[in-house]
Short mmCIF file of C-alpha atoms and ligand atoms in Angstrom, two decimals:
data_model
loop_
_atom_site.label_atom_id
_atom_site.label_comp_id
_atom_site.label_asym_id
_atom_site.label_seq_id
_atom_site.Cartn_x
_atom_site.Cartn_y
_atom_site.Cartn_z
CA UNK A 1 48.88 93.60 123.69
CA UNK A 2 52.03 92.81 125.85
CA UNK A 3 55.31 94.76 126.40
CA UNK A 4 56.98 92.99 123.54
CA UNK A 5 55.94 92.17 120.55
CA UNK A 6 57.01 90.43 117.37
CA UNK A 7 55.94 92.76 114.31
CA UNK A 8 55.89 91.67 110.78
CA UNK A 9 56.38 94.88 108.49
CA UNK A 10 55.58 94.71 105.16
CA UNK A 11 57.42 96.74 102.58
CA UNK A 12 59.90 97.93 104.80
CA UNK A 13 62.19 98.52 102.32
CA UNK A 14 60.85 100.91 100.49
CA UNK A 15 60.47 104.98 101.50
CA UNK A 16 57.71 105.11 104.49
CA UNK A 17 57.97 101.66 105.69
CA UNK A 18 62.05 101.70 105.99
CA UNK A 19 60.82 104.99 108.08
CA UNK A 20 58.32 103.22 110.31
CA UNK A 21 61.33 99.86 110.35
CA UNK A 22 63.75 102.57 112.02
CA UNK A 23 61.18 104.20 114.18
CA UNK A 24 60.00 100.65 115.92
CA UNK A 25 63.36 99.07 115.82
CA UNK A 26 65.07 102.66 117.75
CA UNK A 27 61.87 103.61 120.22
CA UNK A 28 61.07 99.85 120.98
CA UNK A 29 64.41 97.66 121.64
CA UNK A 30 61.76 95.18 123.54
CA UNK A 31 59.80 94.64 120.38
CA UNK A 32 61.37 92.31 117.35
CA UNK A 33 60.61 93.67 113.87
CA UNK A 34 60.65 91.54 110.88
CA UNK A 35 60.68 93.30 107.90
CA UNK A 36 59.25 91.11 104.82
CA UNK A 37 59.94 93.17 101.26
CA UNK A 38 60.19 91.40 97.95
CA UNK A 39 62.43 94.43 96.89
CA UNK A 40 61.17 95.13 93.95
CA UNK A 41 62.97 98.23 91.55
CA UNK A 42 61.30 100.72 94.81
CA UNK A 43 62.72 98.28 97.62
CA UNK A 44 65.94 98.98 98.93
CA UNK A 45 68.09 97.67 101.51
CA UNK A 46 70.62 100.47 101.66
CA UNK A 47 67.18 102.17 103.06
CA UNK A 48 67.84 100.68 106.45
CA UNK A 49 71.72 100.08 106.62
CA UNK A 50 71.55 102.58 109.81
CA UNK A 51 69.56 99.44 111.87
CA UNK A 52 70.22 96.25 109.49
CA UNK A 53 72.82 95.06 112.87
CA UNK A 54 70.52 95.55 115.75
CA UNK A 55 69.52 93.08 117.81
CA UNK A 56 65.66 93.65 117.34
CA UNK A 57 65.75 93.10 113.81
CA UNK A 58 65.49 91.09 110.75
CA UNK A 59 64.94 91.09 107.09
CA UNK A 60 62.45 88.56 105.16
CA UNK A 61 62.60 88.57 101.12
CA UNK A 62 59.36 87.22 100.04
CA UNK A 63 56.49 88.04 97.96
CA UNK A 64 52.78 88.89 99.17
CA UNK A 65 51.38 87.88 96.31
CA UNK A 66 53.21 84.11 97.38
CA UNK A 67 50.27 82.38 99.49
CA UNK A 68 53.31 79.71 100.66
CA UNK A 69 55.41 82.05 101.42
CA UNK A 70 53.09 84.00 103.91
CA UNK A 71 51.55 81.32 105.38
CA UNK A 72 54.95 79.60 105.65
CA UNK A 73 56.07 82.79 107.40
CA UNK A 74 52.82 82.77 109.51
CA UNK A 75 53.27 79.12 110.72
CA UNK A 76 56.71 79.49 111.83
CA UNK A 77 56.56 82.76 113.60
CA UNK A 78 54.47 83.74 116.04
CA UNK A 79 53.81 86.84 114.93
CA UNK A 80 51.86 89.62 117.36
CA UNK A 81 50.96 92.40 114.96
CA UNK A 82 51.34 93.06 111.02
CA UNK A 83 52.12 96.74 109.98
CA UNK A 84 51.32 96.31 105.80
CA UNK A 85 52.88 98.73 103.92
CA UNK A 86 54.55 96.65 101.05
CA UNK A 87 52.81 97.63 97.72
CA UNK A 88 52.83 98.95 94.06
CA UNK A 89 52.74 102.84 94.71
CA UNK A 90 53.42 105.02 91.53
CA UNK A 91 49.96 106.29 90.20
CA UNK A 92 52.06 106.53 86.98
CA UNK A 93 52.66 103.10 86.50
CA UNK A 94 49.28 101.82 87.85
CA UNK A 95 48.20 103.77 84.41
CA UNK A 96 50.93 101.38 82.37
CA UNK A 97 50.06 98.21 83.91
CA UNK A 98 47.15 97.81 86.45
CA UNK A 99 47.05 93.94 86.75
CA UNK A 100 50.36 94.53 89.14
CA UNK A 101 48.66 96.76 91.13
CA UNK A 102 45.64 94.12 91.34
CA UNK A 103 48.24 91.19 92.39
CA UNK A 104 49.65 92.89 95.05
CA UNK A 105 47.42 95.62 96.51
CA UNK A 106 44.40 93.37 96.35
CA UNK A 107 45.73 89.69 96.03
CA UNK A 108 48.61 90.29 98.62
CA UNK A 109 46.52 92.21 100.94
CA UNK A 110 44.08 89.36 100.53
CA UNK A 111 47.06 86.27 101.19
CA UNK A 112 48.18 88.43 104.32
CA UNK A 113 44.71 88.74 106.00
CA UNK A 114 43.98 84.90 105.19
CA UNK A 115 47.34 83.49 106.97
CA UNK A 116 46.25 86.17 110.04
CA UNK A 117 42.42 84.33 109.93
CA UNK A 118 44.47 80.99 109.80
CA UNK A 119 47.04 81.54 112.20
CA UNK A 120 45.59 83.74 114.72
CA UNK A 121 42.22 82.29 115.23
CA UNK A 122 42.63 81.69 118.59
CA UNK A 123 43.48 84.70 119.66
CA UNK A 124 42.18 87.54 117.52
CA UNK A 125 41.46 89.77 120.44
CA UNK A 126 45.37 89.98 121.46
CA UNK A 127 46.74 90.16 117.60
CA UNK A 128 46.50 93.69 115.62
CA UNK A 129 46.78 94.02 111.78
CA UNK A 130 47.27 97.47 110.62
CA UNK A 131 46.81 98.36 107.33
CA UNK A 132 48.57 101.42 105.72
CA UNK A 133 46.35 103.18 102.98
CA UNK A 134 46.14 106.36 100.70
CA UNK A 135 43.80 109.48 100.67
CA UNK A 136 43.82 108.84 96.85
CA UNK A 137 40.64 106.43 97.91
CA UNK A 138 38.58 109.20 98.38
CA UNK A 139 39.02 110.41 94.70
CA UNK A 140 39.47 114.06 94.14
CA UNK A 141 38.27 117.25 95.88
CA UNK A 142 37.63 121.00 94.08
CA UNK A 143 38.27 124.04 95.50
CA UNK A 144 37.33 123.44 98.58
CA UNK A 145 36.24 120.83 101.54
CA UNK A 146 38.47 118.28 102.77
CA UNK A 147 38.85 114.41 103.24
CA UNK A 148 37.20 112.87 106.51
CA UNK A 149 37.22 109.41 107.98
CA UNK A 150 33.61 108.97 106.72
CA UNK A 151 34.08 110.55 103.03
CA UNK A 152 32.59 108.14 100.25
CA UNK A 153 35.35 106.12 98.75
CA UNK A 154 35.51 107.20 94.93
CA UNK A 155 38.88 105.87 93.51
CA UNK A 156 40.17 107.14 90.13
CA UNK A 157 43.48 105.58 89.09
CA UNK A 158 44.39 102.15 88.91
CA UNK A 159 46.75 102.61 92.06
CA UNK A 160 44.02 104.52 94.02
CA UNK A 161 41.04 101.77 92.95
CA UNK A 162 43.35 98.89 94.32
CA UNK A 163 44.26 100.70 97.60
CA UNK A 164 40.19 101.06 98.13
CA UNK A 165 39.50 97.57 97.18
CA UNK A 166 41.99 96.57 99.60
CA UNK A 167 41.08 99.00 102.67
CA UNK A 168 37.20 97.33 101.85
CA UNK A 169 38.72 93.77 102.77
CA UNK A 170 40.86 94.95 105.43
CA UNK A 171 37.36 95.94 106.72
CA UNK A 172 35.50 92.94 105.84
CA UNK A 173 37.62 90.36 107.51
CA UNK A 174 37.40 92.70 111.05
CA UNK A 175 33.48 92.59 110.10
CA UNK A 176 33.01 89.02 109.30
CA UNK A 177 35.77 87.38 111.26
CA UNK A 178 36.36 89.45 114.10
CA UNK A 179 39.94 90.24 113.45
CA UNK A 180 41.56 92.97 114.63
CA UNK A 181 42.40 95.80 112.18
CA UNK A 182 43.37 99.51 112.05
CA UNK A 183 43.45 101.64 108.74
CA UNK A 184 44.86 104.84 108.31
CA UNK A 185 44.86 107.10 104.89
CA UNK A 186 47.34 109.76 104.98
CA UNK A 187 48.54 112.48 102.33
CA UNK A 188 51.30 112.69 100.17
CA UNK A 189 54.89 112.33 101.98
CA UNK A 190 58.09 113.64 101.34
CA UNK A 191 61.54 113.34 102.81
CA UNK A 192 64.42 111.18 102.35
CA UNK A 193 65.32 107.86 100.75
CA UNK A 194 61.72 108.31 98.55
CA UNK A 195 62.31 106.95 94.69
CA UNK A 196 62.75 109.46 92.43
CA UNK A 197 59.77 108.66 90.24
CA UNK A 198 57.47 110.63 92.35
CA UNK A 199 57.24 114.38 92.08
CA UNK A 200 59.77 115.65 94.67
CA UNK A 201 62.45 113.36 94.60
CA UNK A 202 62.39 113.13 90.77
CA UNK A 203 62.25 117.47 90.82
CA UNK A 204 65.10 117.44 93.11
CA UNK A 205 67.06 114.69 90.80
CA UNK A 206 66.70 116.49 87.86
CA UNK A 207 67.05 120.20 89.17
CA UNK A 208 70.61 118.47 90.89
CA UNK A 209 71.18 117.33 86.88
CA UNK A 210 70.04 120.58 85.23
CA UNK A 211 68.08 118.52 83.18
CA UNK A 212 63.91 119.69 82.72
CA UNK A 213 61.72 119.69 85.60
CA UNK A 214 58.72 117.77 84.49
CA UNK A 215 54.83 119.40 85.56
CA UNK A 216 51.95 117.46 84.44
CA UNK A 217 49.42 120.00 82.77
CA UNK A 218 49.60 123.40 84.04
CA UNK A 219 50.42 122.72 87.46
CA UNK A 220 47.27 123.70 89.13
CA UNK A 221 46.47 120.01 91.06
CA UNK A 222 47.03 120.23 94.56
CA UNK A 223 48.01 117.38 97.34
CA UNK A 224 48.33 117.81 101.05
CA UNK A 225 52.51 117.20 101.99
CA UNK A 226 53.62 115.85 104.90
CA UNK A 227 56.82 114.93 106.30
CA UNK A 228 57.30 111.23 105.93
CA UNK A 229 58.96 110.62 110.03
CA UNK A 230 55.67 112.70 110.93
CA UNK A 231 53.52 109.38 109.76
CA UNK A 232 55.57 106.84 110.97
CA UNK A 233 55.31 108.67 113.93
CA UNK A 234 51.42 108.66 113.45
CA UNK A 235 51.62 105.15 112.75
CA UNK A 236 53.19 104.02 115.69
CA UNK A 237 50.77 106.28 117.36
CA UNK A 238 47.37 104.62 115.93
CA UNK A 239 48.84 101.23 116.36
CA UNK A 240 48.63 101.43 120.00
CA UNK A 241 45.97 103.32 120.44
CA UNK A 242 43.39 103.09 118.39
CA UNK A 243 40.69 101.00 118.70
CA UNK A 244 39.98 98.02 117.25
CA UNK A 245 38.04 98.50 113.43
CA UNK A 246 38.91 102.33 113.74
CA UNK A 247 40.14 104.70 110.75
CA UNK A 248 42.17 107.48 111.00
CA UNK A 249 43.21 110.17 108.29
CA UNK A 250 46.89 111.54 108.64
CA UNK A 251 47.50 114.48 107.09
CA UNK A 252 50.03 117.90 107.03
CA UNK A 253 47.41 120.56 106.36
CA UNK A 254 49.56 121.94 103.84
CA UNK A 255 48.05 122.24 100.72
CA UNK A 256 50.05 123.17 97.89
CA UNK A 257 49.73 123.63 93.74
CA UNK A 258 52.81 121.62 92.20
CA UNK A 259 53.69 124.63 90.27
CA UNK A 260 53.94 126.50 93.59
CA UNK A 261 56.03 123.65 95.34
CA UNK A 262 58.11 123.19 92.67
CA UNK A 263 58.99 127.08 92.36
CA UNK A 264 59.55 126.74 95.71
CA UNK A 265 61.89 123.82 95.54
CA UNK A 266 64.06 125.62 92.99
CA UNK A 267 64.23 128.51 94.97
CA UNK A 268 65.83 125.99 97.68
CA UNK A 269 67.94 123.86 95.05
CA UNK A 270 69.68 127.35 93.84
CA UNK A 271 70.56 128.38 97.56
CA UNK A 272 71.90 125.27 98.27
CA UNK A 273 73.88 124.56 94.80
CA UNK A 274 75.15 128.35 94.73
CA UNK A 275 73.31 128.80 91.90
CA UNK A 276 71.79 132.68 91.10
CA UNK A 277 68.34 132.99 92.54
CA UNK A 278 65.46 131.58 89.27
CA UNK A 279 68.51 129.40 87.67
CA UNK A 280 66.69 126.59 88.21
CA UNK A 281 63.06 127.79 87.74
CA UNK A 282 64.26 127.87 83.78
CA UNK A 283 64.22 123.92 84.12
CA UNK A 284 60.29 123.95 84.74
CA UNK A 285 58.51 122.12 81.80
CA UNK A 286 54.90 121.61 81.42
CA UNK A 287 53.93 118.14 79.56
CA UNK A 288 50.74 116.20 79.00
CA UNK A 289 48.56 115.87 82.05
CA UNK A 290 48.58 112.62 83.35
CA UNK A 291 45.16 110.67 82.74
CA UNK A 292 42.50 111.10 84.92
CA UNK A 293 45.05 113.49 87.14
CA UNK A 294 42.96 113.94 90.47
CA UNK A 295 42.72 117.91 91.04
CA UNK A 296 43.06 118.46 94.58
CA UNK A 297 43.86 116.21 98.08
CA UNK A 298 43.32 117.73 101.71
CA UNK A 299 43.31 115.80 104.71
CA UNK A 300 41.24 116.79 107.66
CA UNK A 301 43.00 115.02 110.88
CA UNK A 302 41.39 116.41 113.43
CA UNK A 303 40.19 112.89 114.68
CA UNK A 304 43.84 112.15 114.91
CA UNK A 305 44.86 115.10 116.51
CA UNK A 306 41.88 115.44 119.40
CA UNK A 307 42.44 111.77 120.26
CA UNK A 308 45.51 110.62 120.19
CA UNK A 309 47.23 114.48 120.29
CA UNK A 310 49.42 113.40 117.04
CA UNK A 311 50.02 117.06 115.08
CA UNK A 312 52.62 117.58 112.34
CA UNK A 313 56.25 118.36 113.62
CA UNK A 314 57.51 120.34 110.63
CA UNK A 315 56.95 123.21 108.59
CA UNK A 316 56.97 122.46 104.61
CA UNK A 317 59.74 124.78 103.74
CA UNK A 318 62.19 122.80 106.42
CA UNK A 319 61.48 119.47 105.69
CA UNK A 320 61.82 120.53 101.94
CA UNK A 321 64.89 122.21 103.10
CA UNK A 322 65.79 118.88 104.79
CA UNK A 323 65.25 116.30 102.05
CA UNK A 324 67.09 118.84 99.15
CA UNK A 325 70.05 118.58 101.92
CA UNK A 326 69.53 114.41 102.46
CA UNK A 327 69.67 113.94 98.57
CA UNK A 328 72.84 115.91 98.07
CA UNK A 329 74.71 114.26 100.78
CA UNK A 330 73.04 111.21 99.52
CA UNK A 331 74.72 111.49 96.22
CA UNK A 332 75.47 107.89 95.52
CA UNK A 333 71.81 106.34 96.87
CA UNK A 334 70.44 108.49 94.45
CA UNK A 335 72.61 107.38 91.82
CA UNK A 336 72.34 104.14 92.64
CA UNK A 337 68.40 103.81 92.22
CA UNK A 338 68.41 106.38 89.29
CA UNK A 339 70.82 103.77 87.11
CA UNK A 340 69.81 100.61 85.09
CA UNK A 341 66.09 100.00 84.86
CA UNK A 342 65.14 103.54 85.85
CA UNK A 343 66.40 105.17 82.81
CA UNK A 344 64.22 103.11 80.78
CA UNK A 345 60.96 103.76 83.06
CA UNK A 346 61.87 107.50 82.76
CA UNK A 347 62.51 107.87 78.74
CA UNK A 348 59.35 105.64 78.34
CA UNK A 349 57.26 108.10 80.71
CA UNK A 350 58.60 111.44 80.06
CA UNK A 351 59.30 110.75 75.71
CA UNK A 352 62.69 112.05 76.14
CA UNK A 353 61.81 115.62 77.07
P1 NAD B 1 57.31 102.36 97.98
O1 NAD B 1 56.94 102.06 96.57
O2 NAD B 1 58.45 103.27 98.27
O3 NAD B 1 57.60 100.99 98.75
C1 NAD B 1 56.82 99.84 98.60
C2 NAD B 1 57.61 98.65 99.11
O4 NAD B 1 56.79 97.48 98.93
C3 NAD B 1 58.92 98.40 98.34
O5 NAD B 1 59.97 98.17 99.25
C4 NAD B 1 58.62 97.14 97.52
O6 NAD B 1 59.76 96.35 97.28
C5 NAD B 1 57.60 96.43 98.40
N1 NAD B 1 56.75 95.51 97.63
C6 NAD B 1 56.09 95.78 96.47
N2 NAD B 1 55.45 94.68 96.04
C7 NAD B 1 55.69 93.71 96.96
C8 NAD B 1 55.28 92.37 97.08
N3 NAD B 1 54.51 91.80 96.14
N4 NAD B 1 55.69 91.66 98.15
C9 NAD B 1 56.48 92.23 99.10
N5 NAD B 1 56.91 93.49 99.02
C10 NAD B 1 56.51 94.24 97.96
O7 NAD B 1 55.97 102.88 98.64
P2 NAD B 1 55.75 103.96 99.81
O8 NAD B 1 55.61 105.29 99.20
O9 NAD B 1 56.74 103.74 100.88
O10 NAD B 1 54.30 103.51 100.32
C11 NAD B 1 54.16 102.55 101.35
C12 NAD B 1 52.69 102.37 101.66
O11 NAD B 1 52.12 103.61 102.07
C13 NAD B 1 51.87 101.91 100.45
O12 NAD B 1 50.92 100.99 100.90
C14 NAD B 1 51.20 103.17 99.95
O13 NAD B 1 49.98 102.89 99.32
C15 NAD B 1 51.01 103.94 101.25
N6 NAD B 1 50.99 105.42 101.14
C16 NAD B 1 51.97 106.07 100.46
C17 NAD B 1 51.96 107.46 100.42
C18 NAD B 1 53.06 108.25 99.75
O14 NAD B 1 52.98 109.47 99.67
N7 NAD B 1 54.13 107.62 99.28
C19 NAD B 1 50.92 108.17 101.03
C20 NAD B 1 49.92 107.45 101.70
C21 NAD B 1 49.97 106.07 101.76
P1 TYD B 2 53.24 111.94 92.76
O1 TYD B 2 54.48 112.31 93.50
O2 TYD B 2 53.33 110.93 91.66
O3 TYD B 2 52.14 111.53 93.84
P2 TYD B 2 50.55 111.27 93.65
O4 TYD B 2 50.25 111.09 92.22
O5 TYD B 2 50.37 110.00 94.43
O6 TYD B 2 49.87 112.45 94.26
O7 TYD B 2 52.64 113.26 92.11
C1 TYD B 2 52.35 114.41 92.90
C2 TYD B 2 51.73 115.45 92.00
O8 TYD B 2 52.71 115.88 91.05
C3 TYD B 2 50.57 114.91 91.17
O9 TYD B 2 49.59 115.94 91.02
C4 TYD B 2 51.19 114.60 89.82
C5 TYD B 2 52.29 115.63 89.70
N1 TYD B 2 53.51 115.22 88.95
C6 TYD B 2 54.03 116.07 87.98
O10 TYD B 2 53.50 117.18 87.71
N2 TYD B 2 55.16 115.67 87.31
C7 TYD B 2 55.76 114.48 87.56
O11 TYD B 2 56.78 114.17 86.88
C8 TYD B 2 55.22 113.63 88.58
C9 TYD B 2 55.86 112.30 88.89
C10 TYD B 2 54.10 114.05 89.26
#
């Protein structure tokens, strides 16, 4: 691939893919990014109002699922490289309604890889379509072992079974067509302008709120955190060096029990509100486990971290300490996305606790 580059990112509205937008658009003035986002309630422009004036790039509202649309898009740009982030995300809502998560995990994915066979058939070897994917494919771990480039995929959730489906095609059209792909499954991410339907965000919403801190269960299930600028910066890593057809996990090695990371994240909250130190532990409520809740996540990226030297920049406790500060400065972004619609989603979810 040549010193610049027109990128097409996908979802680059919403919380990691506005973080991989900034990181291209700041480290790589040469390249042009277009960022294509049907903004849906998780989308958000006010994401990227740090970069929405420079020179390098441009915003797209369109729909994956929309086969004109993308090929449209395809025809008229000559585009060097997709990054595809844009998708349905919230395990919690692939449980309410799994046919969206179908349309645009699968179909989308699908439409996106058909206008790069159309359009780039000439010239596969010089194009690059990087798909961005979940450890959730892998299913769930027990006590022990961790996720490896080569672990079985065994999805569980609606959201996790369309991710898989759509790494397997990502794969299949590198395998049967010859284009060129990269896929990378990372762990959980935290850190700033992340909706506050997923568990630290929302945590750190309602702890700000005093209103109850929702666990699912007894808080045993354990994911793998890592600080969300730590995979973009993995991303931009593995899309120009991998190999073509290669997989790489991305993960923090920091394993934690929700009840532990939330105790933790109260213990923050009260230093930074001036509250008295287990104020906001008192919040902590234990409701119904979600369905089919996957115990445990761990990420082994040793792959990533022999051969292309990527490791995690931060510890947990200062990136937490980082986001809690981003979301109180942030006071009126998080107001913003927590009005209208989302009040609905959360009385639905959470029965009014
Ligand atoms: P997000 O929900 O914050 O953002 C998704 C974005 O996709 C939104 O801006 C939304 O408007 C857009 N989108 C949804 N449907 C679309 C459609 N039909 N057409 C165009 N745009 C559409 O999600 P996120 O947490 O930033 O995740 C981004 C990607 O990273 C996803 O593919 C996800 O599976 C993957 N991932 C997420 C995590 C995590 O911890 N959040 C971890 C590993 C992998
Ligand atoms: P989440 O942030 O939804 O990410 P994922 O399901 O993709 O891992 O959830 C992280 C963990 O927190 C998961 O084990 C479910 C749990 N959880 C709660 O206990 N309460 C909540 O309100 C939410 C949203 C999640």
């Amino acid at each position: 691939m040549g010193l610049s580059k027109k990128i097409l990112v996908t979802g680059g509205a919403g919380f990691i893919g506005s973080h991989v937008v900034r990181r291209f658009v700041n480290n790589y003035p040469q390249y042009e990014i277009v960022n294509l986002d049907k903004l849906t309630y998780a989308g958000n422009l006010a994401n990227l109002t740090d970069i929405e004036e420079k020179p390098n790039y441009r915003f797209v509202k369109a729909d994956i699922t929309n086969v004109i649309e993308i090929s449209d898009l395809f025809k008229n740009e000559d585009f060097d490289a997709v990054i595809h982030l844009a998708a349905e995300s919230h395990v919690d809502r692939s449980i309410s309604d799994p046919t969206a998560f179908v349309m645009t995990n699968v179909i989308g994915t699908v439409n996106l890889l058909n206008a790069a066979r159309e359009f780039w058939k000439d010239d596969y070897a010089t194009k690059r379509f990087y798909h961005v994917s979940t450890d959730e494919v892998y299913g769930a771990l027990g006590d022990t072992g961790m996720f490896i480039e080569t672990t079985s995929y065994d999805p569980h959730s609606p959201y996790s079974a369309s991710k898989a489906s759509s790494d397997h095609f990502v794969r299949a059209y590198h395998d049967t067509y010859g284009i060129d792909i990269v896929i990378s499954n990372c762990s959980n991410n935290y850190g700033s302008h992340h909706f506050p339907e997923k568990l630290i965000p929302l945590a750190i919403n309602n702890i700000k709120n005093n209103q109850p801190v929702p666990v699912y269960g007894k808080g045993e299930n354990v994911r793998d955190w890592l600080w969300v600028e730590d995979h973009a910066r993995a991303i931009d890593v593995i899309f120009h060096e991998a190999k073509a057809g290669e997989t790489y996990n991305i993960g923090g090695h920091n394993e934690w029990k929700n009840i532990d990371l939330i105790h933790l994240l109260c213990n923050i909250m009260d230093k930074k509100l001036g509250r008295e130190v287990g104020t906001s532990a008192k919040l902590i409520t234990f409701v119904t486990d979600r369905a089919g809740h996957d115990l445990r996540y761990a990420i082994d990226s040793s792959k990533l971290q022999n051969k292309l030297n990527w490791v995690p920049s931060l510890q947990f406790e200062e990136g937490l300490t980082k986001t809690v500060e981003w979301y109180l400065e942030n006071e009126e972004w998080l107001n913003n996305v927590t009005s209208g619609n989302y009040q609905t989603y959360y009385n639905t979810q959470y029965n009014n606790i």
